[in-house]
Tab-separated table of C-alpha atoms in Angstrom:
chain	number	residue	atom	x	y	z
A	1	UNK	CA	-61.643	1.005	38.303
A	2	UNK	CA	-59.630	3.927	39.654
A	3	UNK	CA	-57.119	3.776	36.843
A	4	UNK	CA	-53.367	3.732	37.257
A	5	UNK	CA	-52.417	5.365	40.534
A	6	UNK	CA	-49.118	7.098	41.090
A	7	UNK	CA	-47.693	8.651	44.202
A	8	UNK	CA	-46.559	11.158	45.068
A	9	UNK	CA	-47.893	13.566	42.421
A	10	UNK	CA	-45.129	16.023	43.162
A	11	UNK	CA	-41.752	15.466	44.750
A	12	UNK	CA	-39.115	18.064	45.503
A	13	UNK	CA	-35.832	16.808	46.866
A	14	UNK	CA	-32.229	17.816	47.161
A	15	UNK	CA	-29.411	16.415	45.139
A	16	UNK	CA	-28.010	13.246	46.650
A	17	UNK	CA	-31.234	12.169	48.309
A	18	UNK	CA	-33.028	8.923	47.568
A	19	UNK	CA	-36.325	9.211	45.729
A	20	UNK	CA	-38.966	6.498	45.469
A	21	UNK	CA	-41.861	6.747	43.041
A	22	UNK	CA	-44.795	4.397	43.371
A	23	UNK	CA	-47.310	2.946	40.975
A	24	UNK	CA	-50.412	0.833	41.316
A	25	UNK	CA	-51.494	-0.566	37.935
A	26	UNK	CA	-55.048	-1.324	36.933
A	27	UNK	CA	-56.180	-4.579	38.469
A	28	UNK	CA	-55.771	-7.515	36.088
A	29	UNK	CA	-53.218	-5.834	33.864
A	30	UNK	CA	-50.150	-7.935	33.148
A	31	UNK	CA	-47.774	-5.316	31.746
A	32	UNK	CA	-46.418	-2.302	33.592
A	33	UNK	CA	-44.290	0.447	32.073
A	34	UNK	CA	-42.245	3.299	33.494
A	35	UNK	CA	-41.696	6.353	31.266
A	36	UNK	CA	-39.876	9.626	31.788
A	37	UNK	CA	-40.891	12.863	30.094
A	38	UNK	CA	-38.562	15.838	29.707
A	39	UNK	CA	-38.524	18.822	27.388
A	40	UNK	CA	-35.204	17.776	25.929
A	41	UNK	CA	-35.797	14.067	25.395
A	42	UNK	CA	-39.569	13.763	25.215
A	43	UNK	CA	-41.189	10.538	26.397
A	44	UNK	CA	-38.715	7.740	27.055
A	45	UNK	CA	-39.440	4.187	28.092
A	46	UNK	CA	-37.309	3.332	31.101
A	47	UNK	CA	-38.317	-0.227	31.934
A	48	UNK	CA	-41.279	-2.556	31.654
A	49	UNK	CA	-42.522	-5.649	33.393
A	50	UNK	CA	-44.644	-8.593	32.310
A	51	UNK	CA	-46.271	-10.565	35.089
A	52	UNK	CA	-43.995	-8.790	37.575
A	53	UNK	CA	-40.818	-9.806	35.726
A	54	UNK	CA	-38.616	-7.088	34.194
A	55	UNK	CA	-38.520	-7.587	30.436
A	56	UNK	CA	-36.414	-4.712	29.183
A	57	UNK	CA	-34.529	-2.215	31.306
A	58	UNK	CA	-32.339	-0.868	28.523
A	59	UNK	CA	-33.921	2.539	28.927
A	60	UNK	CA	-32.821	2.941	32.526
A	61	UNK	CA	-30.301	5.742	32.317
A	62	UNK	CA	-27.812	4.726	34.989
A	63	UNK	CA	-27.194	2.409	37.873
A	64	UNK	CA	-28.667	5.093	40.088
A	65	UNK	CA	-32.077	4.020	38.774
A	66	UNK	CA	-33.730	0.805	39.852
A	67	UNK	CA	-37.264	-0.557	39.544
A	68	UNK	CA	-39.084	-3.369	41.247
A	69	UNK	CA	-42.437	-5.029	40.982
A	70	UNK	CA	-42.873	-7.230	44.047
A	71	UNK	CA	-46.447	-8.140	43.138
A	72	UNK	CA	-49.056	-7.547	40.484
A	73	UNK	CA	-50.463	-4.474	42.175
A	74	UNK	CA	-47.388	-2.442	43.033
A	75	UNK	CA	-44.202	-1.159	41.470
A	76	UNK	CA	-41.509	1.279	42.535
A	77	UNK	CA	-38.944	3.326	40.683
A	78	UNK	CA	-36.048	4.393	42.865
A	79	UNK	CA	-33.335	6.936	42.189
A	80	UNK	CA	-30.356	6.885	44.515
A	81	UNK	CA	-28.628	9.290	44.649
A	82	UNK	CA	-30.764	11.799	42.791
A	83	UNK	CA	-29.290	14.519	40.584
A	84	UNK	CA	-30.788	17.720	39.145
A	85	UNK	CA	-30.825	16.182	35.650
A	86	UNK	CA	-33.288	13.584	36.931
A	87	UNK	CA	-35.911	16.302	37.175
A	88	UNK	CA	-38.787	15.188	34.944
A	89	UNK	CA	-42.305	13.829	34.956
A	90	UNK	CA	-42.339	10.093	35.506
A	91	UNK	CA	-45.309	8.148	34.180
A	92	UNK	CA	-46.443	4.671	34.959
A	93	UNK	CA	-48.686	2.820	32.502
A	94	UNK	CA	-50.271	-0.595	32.400
A	95	UNK	CA	-51.986	-2.784	29.856
A	96	UNK	CA	-53.746	-6.108	29.564
A	97	UNK	CA	-52.786	-8.569	26.853
A	98	UNK	CA	-55.171	-11.444	27.321
A	99	UNK	CA	-58.471	-12.161	25.635
A	100	UNK	CA	-60.436	-9.015	24.803
A	101	UNK	CA	-57.271	-6.965	25.034
A	102	UNK	CA	-57.552	-3.566	23.399
A	103	UNK	CA	-53.767	-3.066	23.301
A	104	UNK	CA	-54.216	0.220	25.071
A	105	UNK	CA	-51.699	1.477	27.570
A	106	UNK	CA	-53.395	3.313	30.407
A	107	UNK	CA	-51.284	6.047	31.887
A	108	UNK	CA	-51.228	7.366	35.402
A	109	UNK	CA	-51.238	11.109	36.084
A	110	UNK	CA	-47.469	11.171	36.561
A	111	UNK	CA	-45.083	12.232	39.297
A	112	UNK	CA	-43.379	15.557	38.773
A	113	UNK	CA	-39.902	15.245	40.273
A	114	UNK	CA	-37.740	18.254	40.975
A	115	UNK	CA	-34.204	17.709	42.215
A	116	UNK	CA	-32.583	20.858	43.558
B	1	UNK	CA	-34.382	0.713	14.899
B	2	UNK	CA	-37.979	1.765	15.038
B	3	UNK	CA	-38.624	5.487	15.247
B	4	UNK	CA	-41.411	7.990	14.988
B	5	UNK	CA	-41.098	11.537	13.670
B	6	UNK	CA	-43.558	14.321	14.278
B	7	UNK	CA	-42.251	17.198	12.175
B	8	UNK	CA	-44.489	19.882	13.650
B	9	UNK	CA	-43.575	20.939	17.172
B	10	UNK	CA	-46.371	23.484	17.494
B	11	UNK	CA	-49.554	24.078	15.474
B	12	UNK	CA	-52.157	26.793	15.911
B	13	UNK	CA	-55.602	26.522	14.335
B	14	UNK	CA	-58.802	28.463	14.686
B	15	UNK	CA	-61.768	26.879	16.380
B	16	UNK	CA	-63.928	25.175	13.767
B	17	UNK	CA	-61.079	24.761	11.306
B	18	UNK	CA	-59.812	21.386	10.171
B	19	UNK	CA	-56.705	19.828	11.620
B	20	UNK	CA	-54.023	17.476	10.385
B	21	UNK	CA	-51.087	16.397	12.532
B	22	UNK	CA	-48.276	14.593	10.779
B	23	UNK	CA	-46.546	11.413	11.841
B	24	UNK	CA	-43.916	9.411	10.001
B	25	UNK	CA	-42.530	6.118	11.190
B	26	UNK	CA	-39.563	3.956	10.473
B	27	UNK	CA	-40.209	0.272	10.964
B	28	UNK	CA	-39.239	-2.845	9.057
B	29	UNK	CA	-42.480	-4.773	9.321
B	30	UNK	CA	-46.114	-3.745	9.446
B	31	UNK	CA	-46.225	-1.308	12.319
B	32	UNK	CA	-48.727	-1.058	15.110
B	33	UNK	CA	-49.407	2.668	15.333
B	34	UNK	CA	-51.071	4.806	17.965
B	35	UNK	CA	-52.073	8.388	18.643
B	36	UNK	CA	-52.216	9.570	22.238
B	37	UNK	CA	-53.284	12.939	23.624
B	38	UNK	CA	-51.940	14.640	26.733
B	39	UNK	CA	-53.828	17.502	28.326
B	40	UNK	CA	-51.844	19.871	30.536
B	41	UNK	CA	-50.825	18.227	33.792
B	42	UNK	CA	-52.392	14.933	32.807
B	43	UNK	CA	-51.293	11.521	31.684
B	44	UNK	CA	-51.724	10.261	28.151
B	45	UNK	CA	-54.996	9.016	26.719
B	46	UNK	CA	-55.352	6.798	23.662
B	47	UNK	CA	-57.159	8.445	20.738
B	48	UNK	CA	-56.925	5.628	18.208
B	49	UNK	CA	-54.747	2.821	16.926
B	50	UNK	CA	-53.983	0.938	13.738
B	51	UNK	CA	-52.976	-2.705	13.617
B	52	UNK	CA	-54.254	-3.986	10.294
B	53	UNK	CA	-57.216	-3.875	7.944
B	54	UNK	CA	-58.929	-0.652	6.975
B	55	UNK	CA	-56.290	2.030	6.680
B	56	UNK	CA	-58.652	4.748	7.884
B	57	UNK	CA	-59.287	4.365	11.580
B	58	UNK	CA	-61.756	6.229	13.722
B	59	UNK	CA	-61.027	7.241	17.258
B	60	UNK	CA	-62.545	9.074	20.158
B	61	UNK	CA	-63.431	12.772	20.221
B	62	UNK	CA	-64.061	12.848	16.456
B	63	UNK	CA	-60.473	12.101	15.461
B	64	UNK	CA	-59.416	9.827	12.631
B	65	UNK	CA	-56.091	8.756	11.171
B	66	UNK	CA	-55.022	7.245	7.897
B	67	UNK	CA	-52.226	4.717	7.525
B	68	UNK	CA	-50.273	5.118	4.277
B	69	UNK	CA	-47.628	2.464	3.881
B	70	UNK	CA	-46.161	4.039	0.739
B	71	UNK	CA	-45.492	7.250	2.648
B	72	UNK	CA	-44.688	5.636	6.007
B	73	UNK	CA	-47.220	7.995	7.520
B	74	UNK	CA	-50.049	7.892	10.024
B	75	UNK	CA	-51.496	11.392	10.069
B	76	UNK	CA	-54.168	12.424	12.541
B	77	UNK	CA	-57.126	14.490	11.355
B	78	UNK	CA	-60.196	16.202	12.678
B	79	UNK	CA	-62.664	18.069	10.459
B	80	UNK	CA	-63.609	20.729	12.996
B	81	UNK	CA	-61.456	21.578	16.000
B	82	UNK	CA	-62.931	22.541	19.358
B	83	UNK	CA	-61.202	24.683	21.977
B	84	UNK	CA	-61.054	21.633	24.250
B	85	UNK	CA	-58.782	19.897	21.725
B	86	UNK	CA	-55.879	22.116	22.769
B	87	UNK	CA	-53.301	19.630	24.085
B	88	UNK	CA	-50.173	17.800	23.092
B	89	UNK	CA	-50.485	14.909	20.663
B	90	UNK	CA	-48.121	11.988	20.440
B	91	UNK	CA	-47.734	9.417	17.713
B	92	UNK	CA	-46.287	6.092	18.820
B	93	UNK	CA	-45.322	2.680	17.470
B	94	UNK	CA	-44.997	-0.703	19.129
B	95	UNK	CA	-41.378	-1.757	19.291
B	96	UNK	CA	-41.935	-5.313	20.329
B	97	UNK	CA	-43.702	-6.936	23.256
B	98	UNK	CA	-45.962	-3.928	23.583
B	99	UNK	CA	-43.331	-1.329	24.429
B	100	UNK	CA	-44.078	2.019	22.814
B	101	UNK	CA	-41.705	4.423	21.113
B	102	UNK	CA	-43.158	7.914	21.036
B	103	UNK	CA	-42.603	10.815	18.714
B	104	UNK	CA	-41.558	14.154	20.139
B	105	UNK	CA	-45.126	15.418	20.193
B	106	UNK	CA	-47.075	18.245	18.564
B	107	UNK	CA	-48.557	20.942	20.733
B	108	UNK	CA	-51.917	22.141	19.430
B	109	UNK	CA	-53.169	25.606	20.238
B	110	UNK	CA	-56.750	26.554	19.333
B	111	UNK	CA	-57.631	30.183	18.704
B	112	UNK	CA	-61.178	31.405	19.366
């Protein structure tokens, strides 16, 4: 398997623009997580899905952030409008919880977002 | 609320020396504990985890960790550090339905 795939790897945008981050989880995984990593706040869980349904979005910082998972193989995290304080590395992770689960979250390489 | 504390922000050790990274947790029930490693520019990789049973758990890359309920700790150890171990290490705990709460991380530097 190719692992968790995220795109783009780097994104530079101007304040006020819409940003869409994409994630393809590992095939067969039933949980998907979005994290944000900053120097100030470390790794924060933003939202996670189980079987494409959002379970907990209490970590989403503001209404400017939204996430969707239209099917088991794709999720997006959208920021509209973006602000400089949104600059961070955004990670997607997935895990499988059925039989033979190892309770391991597999992380993608991250998207480094810079908002000017 | 569940939380994880990693008191050491930055640790430097010499290659071949032993290593111990500290992790303390706050959790009402028996915690599910993890150690992840992040190499520069990379995502996180699981080193090891503790759910129950033997309190000394073995992981990949020669790492081990010991769960001590009395001290609310889950410290990561390695008897002999290699230069390739230089990375950032995160302790984490399940906070329900498989969501992870991470500590602030410890950056390990290895001197030749």
